[in-house]
């Protein structure tokens, strides 16, 4: 992670799993963090989440000034954003609720302050609709769990958003050691979630049709395509599959297979039988290990994997470096 000290303030609205991930990351990068969540016990849960994330963050490397003590909770949304350099909204994924909260944030925050929504699916123009003060600064800033380790953040501007506002957002998220990916066009689900959703739907069909168990499908990803994807992604992986002639030869050779009925993009009906298969399969894989234990196992793996990714994917500003 970055060694650069910053005195910027991140204001976090909503402190569930994603909100707490943002808080942990920002603290590790030397930010001051102000949080607001009206739920009873929110502060205690957040401080415990940060404490649990800190060992992994220490392994990655803390910025100068990084401290868990730079977090404070306030009792109103308005107080949270008063001096914010960046606001991150993480309320539940309901469009009406997000628009209501974002309108309040827009009214309360200084006009130049970027307000990012962690929404995984909604388009920013829809989120901006009730904002009247500076709607363009309300954008999508979609991260991935665990936010304190995974660096990708998808940034999407709406109809009211200017290029200058997007560049300001890009710089702010870079300050948190994120790798911002500016999405060229608004679309539900953005980029990464649409890709994951396609794989998820096909996986459900394979379980539903009795082709494979949840464990077998996960093994196919972990020991096969997932290893290549973690370094090269989808397109460059297929480029190599074409040999010396690259992608052109791959498409000539395997392109016709795209017309074959190998995949089913529509999700299967979530019947009780399918739900039971998926749940029992996942419980078998978990092997009575609590989620907290699995979280730690995942984080330890990601810390080591990120070291490898950084070794073979040289650091660059944003995503401009070649994979």
PDB file of C-alpha atoms in Angstrom:
ATOM      1  CA  UNK A   1       0.000   0.000   0.000  1.00  0.00           C
ATOM      2  CA  UNK A   2       0.922   3.639  -0.345  1.00  0.00           C
ATOM      3  CA  UNK A   3       3.507   5.179   1.947  1.00  0.00           C
ATOM      4  CA  UNK A   4       2.121   8.668   1.397  1.00  0.00           C
ATOM      5  CA  UNK A   5       0.632  10.407   4.398  1.00  0.00           C
ATOM      6  CA  UNK A   6      -2.649  12.211   3.885  1.00  0.00           C
ATOM      7  CA  UNK A   7      -4.816  14.283   6.164  1.00  0.00           C
ATOM      8  CA  UNK A   8      -7.924  13.917   4.044  1.00  0.00           C
ATOM      9  CA  UNK A   9     -11.254  12.996   5.615  1.00  0.00           C
ATOM     10  CA  UNK A  10     -13.477  10.180   4.416  1.00  0.00           C
ATOM     11  CA  UNK A  11     -17.063  10.306   5.650  1.00  0.00           C
ATOM     12  CA  UNK A  12     -18.825   6.947   5.653  1.00  0.00           C
ATOM     13  CA  UNK A  13     -22.607   6.679   5.740  1.00  0.00           C
ATOM     14  CA  UNK A  14     -23.751   3.183   6.648  1.00  0.00           C
ATOM     15  CA  UNK A  15     -21.371   0.787   8.410  1.00  0.00           C
ATOM     16  CA  UNK A  16     -22.243  -2.695   7.292  1.00  0.00           C
ATOM     17  CA  UNK A  17     -19.688  -5.037   5.734  1.00  0.00           C
ATOM     18  CA  UNK A  18     -18.901  -2.673   2.848  1.00  0.00           C
ATOM     19  CA  UNK A  19     -18.911   0.504   4.932  1.00  0.00           C
ATOM     20  CA  UNK A  20     -16.573  -1.062   7.467  1.00  0.00           C
ATOM     21  CA  UNK A  21     -14.316  -2.182   4.643  1.00  0.00           C
ATOM     22  CA  UNK A  22     -14.050   1.412   3.405  1.00  0.00           C
ATOM     23  CA  UNK A  23     -13.321   2.598   6.935  1.00  0.00           C
ATOM     24  CA  UNK A  24     -10.540   0.035   7.445  1.00  0.00           C
ATOM     25  CA  UNK A  25      -8.911   0.886   4.118  1.00  0.00           C
ATOM     26  CA  UNK A  26      -9.072   4.645   4.675  1.00  0.00           C
ATOM     27  CA  UNK A  27      -7.615   4.411   8.181  1.00  0.00           C
ATOM     28  CA  UNK A  28      -4.786   2.241   6.853  1.00  0.00           C
ATOM     29  CA  UNK A  29      -4.013   4.964   4.311  1.00  0.00           C
ATOM     30  CA  UNK A  30      -3.768   7.692   6.939  1.00  0.00           C
ATOM     31  CA  UNK A  31      -7.200   9.229   6.446  1.00  0.00           C
ATOM     32  CA  UNK A  32      -9.358  10.677   9.169  1.00  0.00           C
ATOM     33  CA  UNK A  33     -12.686   8.848   9.076  1.00  0.00           C
ATOM     34  CA  UNK A  34     -16.030  10.129  10.300  1.00  0.00           C
ATOM     35  CA  UNK A  35     -18.862   7.614  10.329  1.00  0.00           C
ATOM     36  CA  UNK A  36     -22.617   7.741  10.781  1.00  0.00           C
ATOM     37  CA  UNK A  37     -24.979   4.806  11.222  1.00  0.00           C
ATOM     38  CA  UNK A  38     -28.188   5.029  13.278  1.00  0.00           C
ATOM     39  CA  UNK A  39     -28.269   1.288  14.005  1.00  0.00           C
ATOM     40  CA  UNK A  40     -27.807   0.354  17.644  1.00  0.00           C
ATOM     41  CA  UNK A  41     -24.325  -0.994  18.362  1.00  0.00           C
ATOM     42  CA  UNK A  42     -22.916   0.217  15.024  1.00  0.00           C
ATOM     43  CA  UNK A  43     -19.797   1.817  16.474  1.00  0.00           C
ATOM     44  CA  UNK A  44     -18.801  -1.256  18.470  1.00  0.00           C
ATOM     45  CA  UNK A  45     -19.274  -3.494  15.426  1.00  0.00           C
ATOM     46  CA  UNK A  46     -17.211  -1.159  13.265  1.00  0.00           C
ATOM     47  CA  UNK A  47     -14.318  -0.902  15.705  1.00  0.00           C
ATOM     48  CA  UNK A  48     -14.272  -4.681  16.003  1.00  0.00           C
ATOM     49  CA  UNK A  49     -14.303  -5.037  12.188  1.00  0.00           C
ATOM     50  CA  UNK A  50     -11.374  -2.626  11.863  1.00  0.00           C
ATOM     51  CA  UNK A  51      -9.466  -4.493  14.565  1.00  0.00           C
ATOM     52  CA  UNK A  52     -10.002  -7.779  12.710  1.00  0.00           C
ATOM     53  CA  UNK A  53      -8.878  -6.285   9.384  1.00  0.00           C
ATOM     54  CA  UNK A  54      -5.795  -4.538  10.766  1.00  0.00           C
ATOM     55  CA  UNK A  55      -3.354  -7.507  10.784  1.00  0.00           C
ATOM     56  CA  UNK A  56      -3.903  -8.022   7.043  1.00  0.00           C
ATOM     57  CA  UNK A  57      -3.503  -4.312   6.409  1.00  0.00           C
ATOM     58  CA  UNK A  58      -0.263  -4.309   8.395  1.00  0.00           C
ATOM     59  CA  UNK A  59       1.066  -7.117   6.179  1.00  0.00           C
ATOM     60  CA  UNK A  60       0.305  -5.049   3.079  1.00  0.00           C
ATOM     61  CA  UNK A  61       1.915  -1.980   4.642  1.00  0.00           C
ATOM     62  CA  UNK A  62       0.362   0.959   6.444  1.00  0.00           C
ATOM     63  CA  UNK A  63       0.737   4.558   5.292  1.00  0.00           C
ATOM     64  CA  UNK A  64       2.401   7.146   7.505  1.00  0.00           C
ATOM     65  CA  UNK A  65      -0.085   8.298  10.117  1.00  0.00           C
ATOM     66  CA  UNK A  66      -2.308   5.243   9.786  1.00  0.00           C
ATOM     67  CA  UNK A  67      -4.196   4.652  13.017  1.00  0.00           C
ATOM     68  CA  UNK A  68      -7.391   3.030  14.186  1.00  0.00           C
ATOM     69  CA  UNK A  69      -7.746   6.001  16.520  1.00  0.00           C
ATOM     70  CA  UNK A  70      -8.474   8.347  13.601  1.00  0.00           C
ATOM     71  CA  UNK A  71     -12.049   7.029  13.453  1.00  0.00           C
ATOM     72  CA  UNK A  72     -14.917   8.827  15.149  1.00  0.00           C
ATOM     73  CA  UNK A  73     -18.663   8.354  15.037  1.00  0.00           C
ATOM     74  CA  UNK A  74     -21.140  11.236  14.981  1.00  0.00           C
ATOM     75  CA  UNK A  75     -24.861  11.317  15.651  1.00  0.00           C
ATOM     76  CA  UNK A  76     -26.143  12.858  12.425  1.00  0.00           C
ATOM     77  CA  UNK A  77     -25.631  12.600   8.710  1.00  0.00           C
ATOM     78  CA  UNK A  78     -25.058  16.349   8.495  1.00  0.00           C
ATOM     79  CA  UNK A  79     -22.272  16.272  11.088  1.00  0.00           C
ATOM     80  CA  UNK A  80     -20.601  13.394   9.269  1.00  0.00           C
ATOM     81  CA  UNK A  81     -20.130  15.276   5.991  1.00  0.00           C
ATOM     82  CA  UNK A  82     -19.395  18.747   7.351  1.00  0.00           C
ATOM     83  CA  UNK A  83     -15.658  18.694   6.560  1.00  0.00           C
ATOM     84  CA  UNK A  84     -15.505  15.729   4.216  1.00  0.00           C
ATOM     85  CA  UNK A  85     -13.095  15.483   1.300  1.00  0.00           C
ATOM     86  CA  UNK A  86     -14.957  12.383   0.126  1.00  0.00           C
ATOM     87  CA  UNK A  87     -18.271  10.837   1.166  1.00  0.00           C
ATOM     88  CA  UNK A  88     -19.031   7.130   0.729  1.00  0.00           C
ATOM     89  CA  UNK A  89     -22.671   5.995   0.964  1.00  0.00           C
ATOM     90  CA  UNK A  90     -23.331   2.337   1.834  1.00  0.00           C
ATOM     91  CA  UNK A  91     -27.019   2.093   2.751  1.00  0.00           C
ATOM     92  CA  UNK A  92     -29.047  -1.000   1.725  1.00  0.00           C
ATOM     93  CA  UNK A  93     -29.527  -1.643  -1.993  1.00  0.00           C
ATOM     94  CA  UNK A  94     -32.971  -0.066  -2.381  1.00  0.00           C
ATOM     95  CA  UNK A  95     -33.223   2.710  -4.961  1.00  0.00           C
ATOM     96  CA  UNK A  96     -35.781   4.821  -3.077  1.00  0.00           C
ATOM     97  CA  UNK A  97     -33.701   4.699   0.108  1.00  0.00           C
ATOM     98  CA  UNK A  98     -30.469   5.525  -1.681  1.00  0.00           C
ATOM     99  CA  UNK A  99     -32.044   8.487  -3.482  1.00  0.00           C
ATOM    100  CA  UNK A 100     -33.424   9.806  -0.209  1.00  0.00           C
ATOM    101  CA  UNK A 101     -30.073   9.536   1.595  1.00  0.00           C
ATOM    102  CA  UNK A 102     -28.063  10.875  -1.336  1.00  0.00           C
ATOM    103  CA  UNK A 103     -30.371  13.905  -1.590  1.00  0.00           C
ATOM    104  CA  UNK A 104     -29.701  14.651   2.076  1.00  0.00           C
ATOM    105  CA  UNK A 105     -25.966  14.193   1.574  1.00  0.00           C
ATOM    106  CA  UNK A 106     -26.043  16.488  -1.460  1.00  0.00           C
ATOM    107  CA  UNK A 107     -27.825  19.171   0.556  1.00  0.00           C
ATOM    108  CA  UNK A 108     -25.442  18.900   3.516  1.00  0.00           C
ATOM    109  CA  UNK A 109     -21.983  18.402   1.976  1.00  0.00           C
ATOM    110  CA  UNK A 110     -19.869  21.192   0.455  1.00  0.00           C
ATOM    111  CA  UNK A 111     -20.616  21.496  -3.276  1.00  0.00           C
ATOM    112  CA  UNK A 112     -17.151  20.362  -4.354  1.00  0.00           C
ATOM    113  CA  UNK A 113     -17.173  17.199  -2.239  1.00  0.00           C
ATOM    114  CA  UNK A 114     -17.486  13.976  -4.225  1.00  0.00           C
ATOM    115  CA  UNK A 115     -20.231  11.647  -2.985  1.00  0.00           C
ATOM    116  CA  UNK A 116     -19.680   8.038  -4.000  1.00  0.00           C
ATOM    117  CA  UNK A 117     -22.333   5.352  -3.757  1.00  0.00           C
ATOM    118  CA  UNK A 118     -21.214   1.772  -3.210  1.00  0.00           C
ATOM    119  CA  UNK A 119     -24.213   0.506  -5.178  1.00  0.00           C
ATOM    120  CA  UNK A 120     -23.549  -2.713  -7.053  1.00  0.00           C
ATOM    121  CA  UNK A 121     -26.317  -2.231  -9.593  1.00  0.00           C
ATOM    122  CA  UNK A 122     -27.993   1.196  -9.840  1.00  0.00           C
ATOM    123  CA  UNK A 123     -27.042   3.789 -12.448  1.00  0.00           C
ATOM    124  CA  UNK A 124     -25.754   7.169 -11.206  1.00  0.00           C
ATOM    125  CA  UNK A 125     -28.286   9.217 -13.200  1.00  0.00           C
ATOM    126  CA  UNK A 126     -31.048   7.441 -11.269  1.00  0.00           C
ATOM    127  CA  UNK A 127     -29.249   8.136  -7.994  1.00  0.00           C
ATOM    128  CA  UNK A 128     -28.862  11.856  -8.822  1.00  0.00           C
ATOM    129  CA  UNK A 129     -32.551  12.509  -9.492  1.00  0.00           C
ATOM    130  CA  UNK A 130     -33.466  14.096  -6.133  1.00  0.00           C
ATOM    131  CA  UNK A 131     -30.177  15.997  -5.713  1.00  0.00           C
ATOM    132  CA  UNK A 132     -30.531  19.736  -6.353  1.00  0.00           C
ATOM    133  CA  UNK A 133     -27.364  21.333  -4.957  1.00  0.00           C
ATOM    134  CA  UNK A 134     -24.592  19.678  -6.994  1.00  0.00           C
ATOM    135  CA  UNK A 135     -25.999  16.464  -8.491  1.00  0.00           C
ATOM    136  CA  UNK A 136     -23.039  15.807 -10.767  1.00  0.00           C
ATOM    137  CA  UNK A 137     -20.716  15.008  -7.858  1.00  0.00           C
ATOM    138  CA  UNK A 138     -22.977  12.104  -6.875  1.00  0.00           C
ATOM    139  CA  UNK A 139     -21.402   9.112  -8.634  1.00  0.00           C
ATOM    140  CA  UNK A 140     -21.171   5.354  -8.391  1.00  0.00           C
ATOM    141  CA  UNK A 141     -18.032   4.170  -6.596  1.00  0.00           C
ATOM    142  CA  UNK A 142     -18.503   0.422  -6.470  1.00  0.00           C
ATOM    143  CA  UNK A 143     -15.885  -1.603  -4.521  1.00  0.00           C
ATOM    144  CA  UNK A 144     -15.439  -5.325  -3.924  1.00  0.00           C
ATOM    145  CA  UNK A 145     -15.483  -7.280  -0.688  1.00  0.00           C
ATOM    146  CA  UNK A 146     -13.217  -7.209   1.277  1.00  0.00           C
ATOM    147  CA  UNK A 147     -12.855  -3.521   0.440  1.00  0.00           C
ATOM    148  CA  UNK A 148      -9.825  -3.130   2.711  1.00  0.00           C
ATOM    149  CA  UNK A 149      -7.844  -5.568   0.532  1.00  0.00           C
ATOM    150  CA  UNK A 150      -9.280  -5.603  -3.005  1.00  0.00           C
ATOM    151  CA  UNK A 151      -8.172  -2.469  -4.874  1.00  0.00           C
ATOM    152  CA  UNK A 152     -10.703  -2.197  -7.707  1.00  0.00           C
ATOM    153  CA  UNK A 153     -13.339   0.532  -7.542  1.00  0.00           C
ATOM    154  CA  UNK A 154     -15.680   1.101 -10.485  1.00  0.00           C
ATOM    155  CA  UNK A 155     -16.385   4.811 -10.951  1.00  0.00           C
ATOM    156  CA  UNK A 156     -19.451   5.756 -12.986  1.00  0.00           C
ATOM    157  CA  UNK A 157     -20.673   9.284 -13.651  1.00  0.00           C
ATOM    158  CA  UNK A 158     -24.261  10.266 -14.409  1.00  0.00           C
ATOM    159  CA  UNK A 159     -25.819  12.697 -16.854  1.00  0.00           C
ATOM    160  CA  UNK A 160     -24.983  15.653 -14.593  1.00  0.00           C
ATOM    161  CA  UNK A 161     -21.393  14.566 -13.922  1.00  0.00           C
ATOM    162  CA  UNK A 162     -18.486  16.438 -15.508  1.00  0.00           C
ATOM    163  CA  UNK A 163     -15.120  15.080 -16.584  1.00  0.00           C
ATOM    164  CA  UNK A 164     -13.480  17.259 -13.939  1.00  0.00           C
ATOM    165  CA  UNK A 165     -15.590  15.678 -11.202  1.00  0.00           C
ATOM    166  CA  UNK A 166     -14.593  12.210 -12.380  1.00  0.00           C
ATOM    167  CA  UNK A 167     -10.913  13.164 -12.338  1.00  0.00           C
ATOM    168  CA  UNK A 168     -11.302  14.517  -8.800  1.00  0.00           C
ATOM    169  CA  UNK A 169     -12.916  11.232  -7.792  1.00  0.00           C
ATOM    170  CA  UNK A 170     -10.184   9.205  -9.473  1.00  0.00           C
ATOM    171  CA  UNK A 171      -7.497  11.078  -7.517  1.00  0.00           C
ATOM    172  CA  UNK A 172      -9.293  10.679  -4.189  1.00  0.00           C
ATOM    173  CA  UNK A 173      -9.718   6.933  -4.561  1.00  0.00           C
ATOM    174  CA  UNK A 174      -6.094   6.599  -5.640  1.00  0.00           C
ATOM    175  CA  UNK A 175      -5.196   8.286  -2.349  1.00  0.00           C
ATOM    176  CA  UNK A 176      -6.817   5.282  -0.666  1.00  0.00           C
ATOM    177  CA  UNK A 177      -4.579   2.961  -2.717  1.00  0.00           C
ATOM    178  CA  UNK A 178      -7.498   1.929  -4.903  1.00  0.00           C
ATOM    179  CA  UNK A 179      -7.287   1.167  -8.622  1.00  0.00           C
ATOM    180  CA  UNK A 180     -10.106   3.245 -10.099  1.00  0.00           C
ATOM    181  CA  UNK A 181     -11.785   1.928 -13.244  1.00  0.00           C
ATOM    182  CA  UNK A 182     -13.870   4.635 -14.918  1.00  0.00           C
ATOM    183  CA  UNK A 183     -16.836   2.977 -16.630  1.00  0.00           C
ATOM    184  CA  UNK A 184     -17.442   4.596 -20.018  1.00  0.00           C
ATOM    185  CA  UNK A 185     -21.245   4.214 -20.084  1.00  0.00           C
ATOM    186  CA  UNK A 186     -23.915   3.835 -17.435  1.00  0.00           C
ATOM    187  CA  UNK A 187     -25.266   0.308 -17.258  1.00  0.00           C
ATOM    188  CA  UNK A 188     -26.996  -1.666 -14.507  1.00  0.00           C
ATOM    189  CA  UNK A 189     -24.461  -3.782 -12.634  1.00  0.00           C
ATOM    190  CA  UNK A 190     -21.508  -1.858 -14.095  1.00  0.00           C
ATOM    191  CA  UNK A 191     -18.766  -4.204 -15.406  1.00  0.00           C
ATOM    192  CA  UNK A 192     -17.451  -6.690 -12.850  1.00  0.00           C
ATOM    193  CA  UNK A 193     -20.803  -7.624 -11.321  1.00  0.00           C
ATOM    194  CA  UNK A 194     -22.241  -8.339 -14.767  1.00  0.00           C
ATOM    195  CA  UNK A 195     -19.368 -10.734 -15.402  1.00  0.00           C
ATOM    196  CA  UNK A 196     -19.746 -12.400 -12.008  1.00  0.00           C
ATOM    197  CA  UNK A 197     -23.527 -12.621 -12.471  1.00  0.00           C
ATOM    198  CA  UNK A 198     -23.096 -14.520 -15.754  1.00  0.00           C
ATOM    199  CA  UNK A 199     -20.809 -17.056 -14.074  1.00  0.00           C
ATOM    200  CA  UNK A 200     -23.145 -17.282 -11.070  1.00  0.00           C
ATOM    201  CA  UNK A 201     -26.168 -18.050 -13.261  1.00  0.00           C
ATOM    202  CA  UNK A 202     -24.314 -20.781 -15.140  1.00  0.00           C
ATOM    203  CA  UNK A 203     -23.086 -22.253 -11.848  1.00  0.00           C
ATOM    204  CA  UNK A 204     -26.666 -22.418 -10.544  1.00  0.00           C
ATOM    205  CA  UNK A 205     -27.721 -24.287 -13.689  1.00  0.00           C
ATOM    206  CA  UNK A 206     -24.912 -26.814 -13.223  1.00  0.00           C
ATOM    207  CA  UNK A 207     -26.037 -27.473  -9.635  1.00  0.00           C
ATOM    208  CA  UNK A 208     -29.723 -27.532 -10.596  1.00  0.00           C
ATOM    209  CA  UNK A 209     -29.120 -30.016 -13.429  1.00  0.00           C
ATOM    210  CA  UNK A 210     -27.046 -32.324 -11.254  1.00  0.00           C
ATOM    211  CA  UNK A 211     -23.880 -31.783 -13.310  1.00  0.00           C
ATOM    212  CA  UNK A 212     -21.721 -30.686 -10.385  1.00  0.00           C
ATOM    213  CA  UNK A 213     -21.789 -29.813  -6.694  1.00  0.00           C
ATOM    214  CA  UNK A 214     -20.972 -26.366  -5.340  1.00  0.00           C
ATOM    215  CA  UNK A 215     -17.580 -27.694  -4.223  1.00  0.00           C
ATOM    216  CA  UNK A 216     -16.741 -29.085  -7.662  1.00  0.00           C
ATOM    217  CA  UNK A 217     -17.699 -25.828  -9.379  1.00  0.00           C
ATOM    218  CA  UNK A 218     -15.583 -23.790  -6.977  1.00  0.00           C
ATOM    219  CA  UNK A 219     -12.660 -26.174  -7.571  1.00  0.00           C
ATOM    220  CA  UNK A 220     -13.001 -25.624 -11.328  1.00  0.00           C
ATOM    221  CA  UNK A 221     -12.507 -21.886 -10.744  1.00  0.00           C
ATOM    222  CA  UNK A 222      -9.852 -22.075  -8.006  1.00  0.00           C
ATOM    223  CA  UNK A 223      -7.564 -24.568  -9.783  1.00  0.00           C
ATOM    224  CA  UNK A 224      -8.356 -23.580 -13.369  1.00  0.00           C
ATOM    225  CA  UNK A 225      -9.582 -20.342 -14.852  1.00  0.00           C
ATOM    226  CA  UNK A 226      -9.342 -18.372 -11.594  1.00  0.00           C
ATOM    227  CA  UNK A 227      -5.572 -18.721 -11.443  1.00  0.00           C
ATOM    228  CA  UNK A 228      -5.187 -17.206 -14.906  1.00  0.00           C
ATOM    229  CA  UNK A 229      -7.875 -14.576 -14.377  1.00  0.00           C
ATOM    230  CA  UNK A 230      -6.111 -13.219 -11.277  1.00  0.00           C
ATOM    231  CA  UNK A 231      -3.225 -12.065 -13.473  1.00  0.00           C
ATOM    232  CA  UNK A 232      -4.526 -11.733 -17.038  1.00  0.00           C
ATOM    233  CA  UNK A 233      -8.284 -11.420 -16.914  1.00  0.00           C
ATOM    234  CA  UNK A 234     -10.508 -12.866 -19.637  1.00  0.00           C
ATOM    235  CA  UNK A 235      -9.357 -11.357 -22.925  1.00  0.00           C
ATOM    236  CA  UNK A 236      -5.597 -11.651 -22.501  1.00  0.00           C
ATOM    237  CA  UNK A 237      -6.060 -15.258 -21.322  1.00  0.00           C
ATOM    238  CA  UNK A 238      -7.860 -16.062 -24.577  1.00  0.00           C
ATOM    239  CA  UNK A 239      -5.269 -14.090 -26.562  1.00  0.00           C
ATOM    240  CA  UNK A 240      -2.652 -16.576 -25.347  1.00  0.00           C
ATOM    241  CA  UNK A 241      -4.954 -19.463 -26.275  1.00  0.00           C
ATOM    242  CA  UNK A 242      -4.507 -18.477 -29.938  1.00  0.00           C
ATOM    243  CA  UNK A 243      -0.798 -19.244 -29.897  1.00  0.00           C
ATOM    244  CA  UNK A 244       1.583 -17.002 -31.835  1.00  0.00           C
ATOM    245  CA  UNK A 245      -1.319 -15.597 -33.883  1.00  0.00           C
ATOM    246  CA  UNK A 246      -3.083 -14.509 -30.693  1.00  0.00           C
ATOM    247  CA  UNK A 247      -6.720 -13.506 -30.393  1.00  0.00           C
ATOM    248  CA  UNK A 248      -7.434 -13.514 -34.135  1.00  0.00           C
ATOM    249  CA  UNK A 249      -6.582 -17.201 -34.428  1.00  0.00           C
ATOM    250  CA  UNK A 250      -8.431 -18.028 -31.198  1.00  0.00           C
ATOM    251  CA  UNK A 251     -11.614 -16.415 -32.535  1.00  0.00           C
ATOM    252  CA  UNK A 252     -11.263 -18.149 -35.900  1.00  0.00           C
ATOM    253  CA  UNK A 253     -10.819 -21.527 -34.243  1.00  0.00           C
ATOM    254  CA  UNK A 254     -13.204 -21.322 -31.289  1.00  0.00           C
ATOM    255  CA  UNK A 255     -15.555 -18.497 -32.312  1.00  0.00           C
ATOM    256  CA  UNK A 256     -18.131 -20.848 -33.923  1.00  0.00           C
ATOM    257  CA  UNK A 257     -18.560 -22.554 -30.518  1.00  0.00           C
ATOM    258  CA  UNK A 258     -20.240 -19.361 -29.292  1.00  0.00           C
ATOM    259  CA  UNK A 259     -23.302 -20.448 -31.284  1.00  0.00           C
ATOM    260  CA  UNK A 260     -23.468 -23.799 -29.515  1.00  0.00           C
ATOM    261  CA  UNK A 261     -25.820 -24.217 -26.530  1.00  0.00           C
ATOM    262  CA  UNK A 262     -23.017 -24.514 -24.001  1.00  0.00           C
ATOM    263  CA  UNK A 263     -24.303 -21.887 -21.596  1.00  0.00           C
ATOM    264  CA  UNK A 264     -27.643 -20.705 -20.225  1.00  0.00           C
ATOM    265  CA  UNK A 265     -27.658 -16.994 -19.474  1.00  0.00           C
ATOM    266  CA  UNK A 266     -31.118 -16.944 -17.916  1.00  0.00           C
ATOM    267  CA  UNK A 267     -31.017 -17.929 -14.263  1.00  0.00           C
ATOM    268  CA  UNK A 268     -32.835 -21.110 -13.232  1.00  0.00           C
ATOM    269  CA  UNK A 269     -35.898 -20.902 -11.027  1.00  0.00           C
ATOM    270  CA  UNK A 270     -34.821 -20.718  -7.395  1.00  0.00           C
ATOM    271  CA  UNK A 271     -36.894 -23.653  -6.225  1.00  0.00           C
ATOM    272  CA  UNK A 272     -36.711 -24.956  -2.670  1.00  0.00           C
ATOM    273  CA  UNK A 273     -34.840 -27.959  -4.030  1.00  0.00           C
ATOM    274  CA  UNK A 274     -32.169 -25.812  -5.696  1.00  0.00           C
ATOM    275  CA  UNK A 275     -31.826 -23.599  -2.631  1.00  0.00           C
ATOM    276  CA  UNK A 276     -31.330 -26.692  -0.453  1.00  0.00           C
ATOM    277  CA  UNK A 277     -28.659 -28.031  -2.823  1.00  0.00           C
ATOM    278  CA  UNK A 278     -26.739 -24.762  -2.794  1.00  0.00           C
ATOM    279  CA  UNK A 279     -27.013 -24.231   0.958  1.00  0.00           C
ATOM    280  CA  UNK A 280     -26.047 -27.807   1.836  1.00  0.00           C
ATOM    281  CA  UNK A 281     -23.158 -27.671  -0.611  1.00  0.00           C
ATOM    282  CA  UNK A 282     -21.784 -24.474   0.900  1.00  0.00           C
ATOM    283  CA  UNK A 283     -22.219 -25.756   4.440  1.00  0.00           C
ATOM    284  CA  UNK A 284     -20.303 -28.905   3.464  1.00  0.00           C
ATOM    285  CA  UNK A 285     -17.498 -26.743   2.049  1.00  0.00           C
ATOM    286  CA  UNK A 286     -17.427 -24.597   5.192  1.00  0.00           C
ATOM    287  CA  UNK A 287     -16.989 -27.772   7.276  1.00  0.00           C
ATOM    288  CA  UNK A 288     -18.386 -26.185  10.451  1.00  0.00           C
ATOM    289  CA  UNK A 289     -15.842 -23.355  10.290  1.00  0.00           C
ATOM    290  CA  UNK A 290     -17.370 -20.014  11.356  1.00  0.00           C
ATOM    291  CA  UNK A 291     -17.467 -17.183   8.829  1.00  0.00           C
ATOM    292  CA  UNK A 292     -14.878 -15.217  10.838  1.00  0.00           C
ATOM    293  CA  UNK A 293     -12.403 -18.077  10.435  1.00  0.00           C
ATOM    294  CA  UNK A 294     -13.110 -18.286   6.706  1.00  0.00           C
ATOM    295  CA  UNK A 295     -12.706 -14.502   6.452  1.00  0.00           C
ATOM    296  CA  UNK A 296      -9.214 -14.749   7.961  1.00  0.00           C
ATOM    297  CA  UNK A 297      -8.264 -17.586   5.623  1.00  0.00           C
ATOM    298  CA  UNK A 298      -9.475 -15.531   2.654  1.00  0.00           C
ATOM    299  CA  UNK A 299      -7.615 -12.413   3.805  1.00  0.00           C
ATOM    300  CA  UNK A 300      -4.329 -14.276   4.378  1.00  0.00           C
ATOM    301  CA  UNK A 301      -4.610 -15.724   0.882  1.00  0.00           C
ATOM    302  CA  UNK A 302      -5.429 -12.361  -0.702  1.00  0.00           C
ATOM    303  CA  UNK A 303      -2.477 -10.630   0.966  1.00  0.00           C
ATOM    304  CA  UNK A 304      -0.071 -13.182  -0.533  1.00  0.00           C
ATOM    305  CA  UNK A 305      -1.863 -13.188  -3.892  1.00  0.00           C
ATOM    306  CA  UNK A 306      -1.790  -9.392  -4.108  1.00  0.00           C
ATOM    307  CA  UNK A 307       1.966  -9.491  -3.618  1.00  0.00           C
ATOM    308  CA  UNK A 308       2.210 -11.762  -6.667  1.00  0.00           C
ATOM    309  CA  UNK A 309      -0.177  -9.653  -8.723  1.00  0.00           C
ATOM    310  CA  UNK A 310       1.814  -6.512  -7.906  1.00  0.00           C
ATOM    311  CA  UNK A 311       5.041  -8.304  -8.846  1.00  0.00           C
ATOM    312  CA  UNK A 312       3.805  -9.278 -12.296  1.00  0.00           C
ATOM    313  CA  UNK A 313       1.507  -6.288 -12.910  1.00  0.00           C
ATOM    314  CA  UNK A 314       3.761  -3.247 -12.383  1.00  0.00           C
ATOM    315  CA  UNK A 315       2.269  -0.424 -10.364  1.00  0.00           C
ATOM    316  CA  UNK A 316       0.719   2.283 -12.511  1.00  0.00           C
ATOM    317  CA  UNK A 317      -1.513   5.266 -12.039  1.00  0.00           C
ATOM    318  CA  UNK A 318      -5.047   3.894 -12.070  1.00  0.00           C
ATOM    319  CA  UNK A 319      -5.405   1.078 -14.588  1.00  0.00           C
ATOM    320  CA  UNK A 320      -3.242   2.499 -17.343  1.00  0.00           C
ATOM    321  CA  UNK A 321      -0.476  -0.096 -16.941  1.00  0.00           C
ATOM    322  CA  UNK A 322      -0.503  -3.075 -19.279  1.00  0.00           C
ATOM    323  CA  UNK A 323      -1.326  -6.383 -17.638  1.00  0.00           C
TER     324      UNK A 323
END
